[in-house]
Amino acid sequence: MERLEKQLIELTSSNDWRKVISLNKCYPLSETCLFSWAWPSENCLKILKTVLDKNCVRSILSIGCGSGLLEWILEATTGLPVRGIEMSNSLWMSNYSPTQFIKMNFIEGDPSTMYLQECAATRDDFALLFCYFNNKSAFDNYVEEYHGNVLIIIGPRNDCGIVTDPLPLNPNFCSLNGFEWELESVIDVDDDDYNVVAVYRRSRTI
């Protein structure tokens, strides 16, 4: 892991995102997943940028961002500011903490609409991102407090033995805030047809 982390630090410092995403092919999953569960291809990133531009997204806020490597890749390729939220945890404050590649905010308890807006540094024209998220009740809380129009959910195409909740293609929205969400785009993360990026847009009120 130390070798991979060193390469990631060097490549992100030089803003070489193409070499960053290529490292996924050079190391086993047991190492790459420590920095990101999803390593998007260049084609995936191009399509996602088009979808975000179409929906007038001005920034991205990632919930449960981990190291923030995926978020760094998104910022480098879309040109959009990307920030992250993690639970307050001594892991991220310790000397053993993995490298953090983006600005990270910490939260205790449930989120509020104002807190999300402050973290994203915009009002409601930011997309909310969940990558390999695994806490449906927390997901519902964030969606309820989010007043923007675009959700991005990244994870396995279907239930393949990896626990994520929600699944990108079956998030089972609870519509707590009286809105429905429509699936606008499904993008293969890579050519293995395993992980997908699902983009949802807020639609009519119920």
PDB file of C-alpha atoms in Angstrom, residues 85-170:
ATOM      1  CA  ILE A  85     -18.125  14.765   4.377  1.00  0.00           C
ATOM      2  CA  GLU A  86     -17.002  12.048   6.776  1.00  0.00           C
ATOM      3  CA  MET A  87     -18.043  11.047  10.252  1.00  0.00           C
ATOM      4  CA  SER A  88     -15.899  12.578  12.980  1.00  0.00           C
ATOM      5  CA  ASN A  89     -13.503   9.788  13.703  1.00  0.00           C
ATOM      6  CA  SER A  90     -10.108   9.589  15.321  1.00  0.00           C
ATOM      7  CA  LEU A  91      -8.935   7.604  12.282  1.00  0.00           C
ATOM      8  CA  TRP A  92      -8.882  10.748  10.150  1.00  0.00           C
ATOM      9  CA  MET A  93      -7.048  12.730  12.823  1.00  0.00           C
ATOM     10  CA  SER A  94      -4.383  10.171  13.693  1.00  0.00           C
ATOM     11  CA  ASN A  95      -0.875   9.705  12.382  1.00  0.00           C
ATOM     12  CA  TYR A  96      -2.100   6.478  10.774  1.00  0.00           C
ATOM     13  CA  SER A  97      -4.742   8.246   8.716  1.00  0.00           C
ATOM     14  CA  PRO A  98      -4.580   7.588   4.973  1.00  0.00           C
ATOM     15  CA  THR A  99      -3.779  10.561   2.783  1.00  0.00           C
ATOM     16  CA  GLN A 100      -6.735  12.885   2.246  1.00  0.00           C
ATOM     17  CA  PHE A 101      -6.908  14.142  -1.325  1.00  0.00           C
ATOM     18  CA  ILE A 102      -9.669  16.753  -0.935  1.00  0.00           C
ATOM     19  CA  LYS A 103     -10.996  19.203   1.620  1.00  0.00           C
ATOM     20  CA  MET A 104     -12.915  17.123   4.158  1.00  0.00           C
ATOM     21  CA  ASN A 105     -15.682  18.173   6.543  1.00  0.00           C
ATOM     22  CA  PHE A 106     -16.597  16.165   9.623  1.00  0.00           C
ATOM     23  CA  ILE A 107     -20.091  15.645  10.995  1.00  0.00           C
ATOM     24  CA  GLU A 108     -21.593  14.306  14.180  1.00  0.00           C
ATOM     25  CA  GLY A 109     -25.268  13.434  14.197  1.00  0.00           C
ATOM     26  CA  ASP A 110     -27.762  14.114  11.438  1.00  0.00           C
ATOM     27  CA  PRO A 111     -27.138  16.638   8.631  1.00  0.00           C
ATOM     28  CA  SER A 112     -29.122  19.813   8.054  1.00  0.00           C
ATOM     29  CA  THR A 113     -29.879  21.635   4.827  1.00  0.00           C
ATOM     30  CA  MET A 114     -27.726  24.560   5.918  1.00  0.00           C
ATOM     31  CA  TYR A 115     -24.813  22.291   6.818  1.00  0.00           C
ATOM     32  CA  LEU A 116     -24.850  20.673   3.375  1.00  0.00           C
ATOM     33  CA  GLN A 117     -24.918  24.073   1.693  1.00  0.00           C
ATOM     34  CA  GLU A 118     -22.023  25.309   3.820  1.00  0.00           C
ATOM     35  CA  CYS A 119     -19.947  22.226   3.044  1.00  0.00           C
ATOM     36  CA  ALA A 120     -20.617  22.537  -0.684  1.00  0.00           C
ATOM     37  CA  ALA A 121     -19.907  26.285  -0.635  1.00  0.00           C
ATOM     38  CA  THR A 122     -22.933  26.874  -2.867  1.00  0.00           C
ATOM     39  CA  ARG A 123     -26.696  26.972  -2.415  1.00  0.00           C
ATOM     40  CA  ASP A 124     -28.614  24.186  -4.127  1.00  0.00           C
ATOM     41  CA  ASP A 125     -26.871  23.877  -7.494  1.00  0.00           C
ATOM     42  CA  PHE A 126     -24.542  21.136  -6.270  1.00  0.00           C
ATOM     43  CA  ALA A 127     -24.846  17.394  -6.824  1.00  0.00           C
ATOM     44  CA  LEU A 128     -24.897  15.006  -3.882  1.00  0.00           C
ATOM     45  CA  LEU A 129     -22.603  11.987  -4.360  1.00  0.00           C
ATOM     46  CA  PHE A 130     -22.693   8.585  -2.655  1.00  0.00           C
ATOM     47  CA  CYS A 131     -20.032   6.021  -3.592  1.00  0.00           C
ATOM     48  CA  TYR A 132     -20.298   2.502  -2.162  1.00  0.00           C
ATOM     49  CA  PHE A 133     -22.465   3.905   0.611  1.00  0.00           C
ATOM     50  CA  ASN A 134     -23.822   1.396   3.101  1.00  0.00           C
ATOM     51  CA  ASN A 135     -26.271   3.100   5.445  1.00  0.00           C
ATOM     52  CA  LYS A 136     -29.782   3.444   4.047  1.00  0.00           C
ATOM     53  CA  SER A 137     -31.184   5.449   6.955  1.00  0.00           C
ATOM     54  CA  ALA A 138     -28.309   7.952   6.717  1.00  0.00           C
ATOM     55  CA  PHE A 139     -28.803   8.091   2.938  1.00  0.00           C
ATOM     56  CA  ASP A 140     -32.478   8.937   3.452  1.00  0.00           C
ATOM     57  CA  ASN A 141     -31.565  11.673   5.943  1.00  0.00           C
ATOM     58  CA  TYR A 142     -29.130  13.304   3.530  1.00  0.00           C
ATOM     59  CA  VAL A 143     -31.580  13.151   0.631  1.00  0.00           C
ATOM     60  CA  GLU A 144     -34.313  14.650   2.807  1.00  0.00           C
ATOM     61  CA  GLU A 145     -32.117  17.631   3.727  1.00  0.00           C
ATOM     62  CA  TYR A 146     -30.768  18.101   0.204  1.00  0.00           C
ATOM     63  CA  HIS A 147     -32.595  20.786  -1.769  1.00  0.00           C
ATOM     64  CA  GLY A 148     -30.701  20.380  -5.034  1.00  0.00           C
ATOM     65  CA  ASN A 149     -31.746  18.427  -8.097  1.00  0.00           C
ATOM     66  CA  VAL A 150     -28.996  15.889  -8.872  1.00  0.00           C
ATOM     67  CA  LEU A 151     -27.967  12.732  -7.021  1.00  0.00           C
ATOM     68  CA  ILE A 152     -25.029  10.540  -8.052  1.00  0.00           C
ATOM     69  CA  ILE A 153     -24.896   6.972  -6.715  1.00  0.00           C
ATOM     70  CA  ILE A 154     -21.884   4.790  -7.527  1.00  0.00           C
ATOM     71  CA  GLY A 155     -21.647   1.091  -6.774  1.00  0.00           C
ATOM     72  CA  PRO A 156     -22.215  -2.402  -8.156  1.00  0.00           C
ATOM     73  CA  ARG A 157     -24.704  -2.813 -10.994  1.00  0.00           C
ATOM     74  CA  ASN A 158     -26.645  -5.293  -8.880  1.00  0.00           C
ATOM     75  CA  ASP A 159     -26.305  -7.181  -5.633  1.00  0.00           C
ATOM     76  CA  CYS A 160     -23.120  -9.136  -6.351  1.00  0.00           C
ATOM     77  CA  GLY A 161     -22.315 -10.118  -2.801  1.00  0.00           C
ATOM     78  CA  ILE A 162     -20.859  -6.699  -1.972  1.00  0.00           C
ATOM     79  CA  VAL A 163     -22.932  -4.897   0.623  1.00  0.00           C
ATOM     80  CA  THR A 164     -24.022  -1.423  -0.452  1.00  0.00           C
ATOM     81  CA  ASP A 165     -27.235   0.255   0.560  1.00  0.00           C
ATOM     82  CA  PRO A 166     -28.592   1.872  -1.495  1.00  0.00           C
ATOM     83  CA  LEU A 167     -27.790   0.061  -4.732  1.00  0.00           C
ATOM     84  CA  PRO A 168     -27.286   2.519  -7.614  1.00  0.00           C
ATOM     85  CA  LEU A 169     -30.071   1.080  -9.766  1.00  0.00           C
ATOM     86  CA  ASN A 170     -32.465   0.330  -6.922  1.00  0.00           C
TER      87      ASN A 170
END
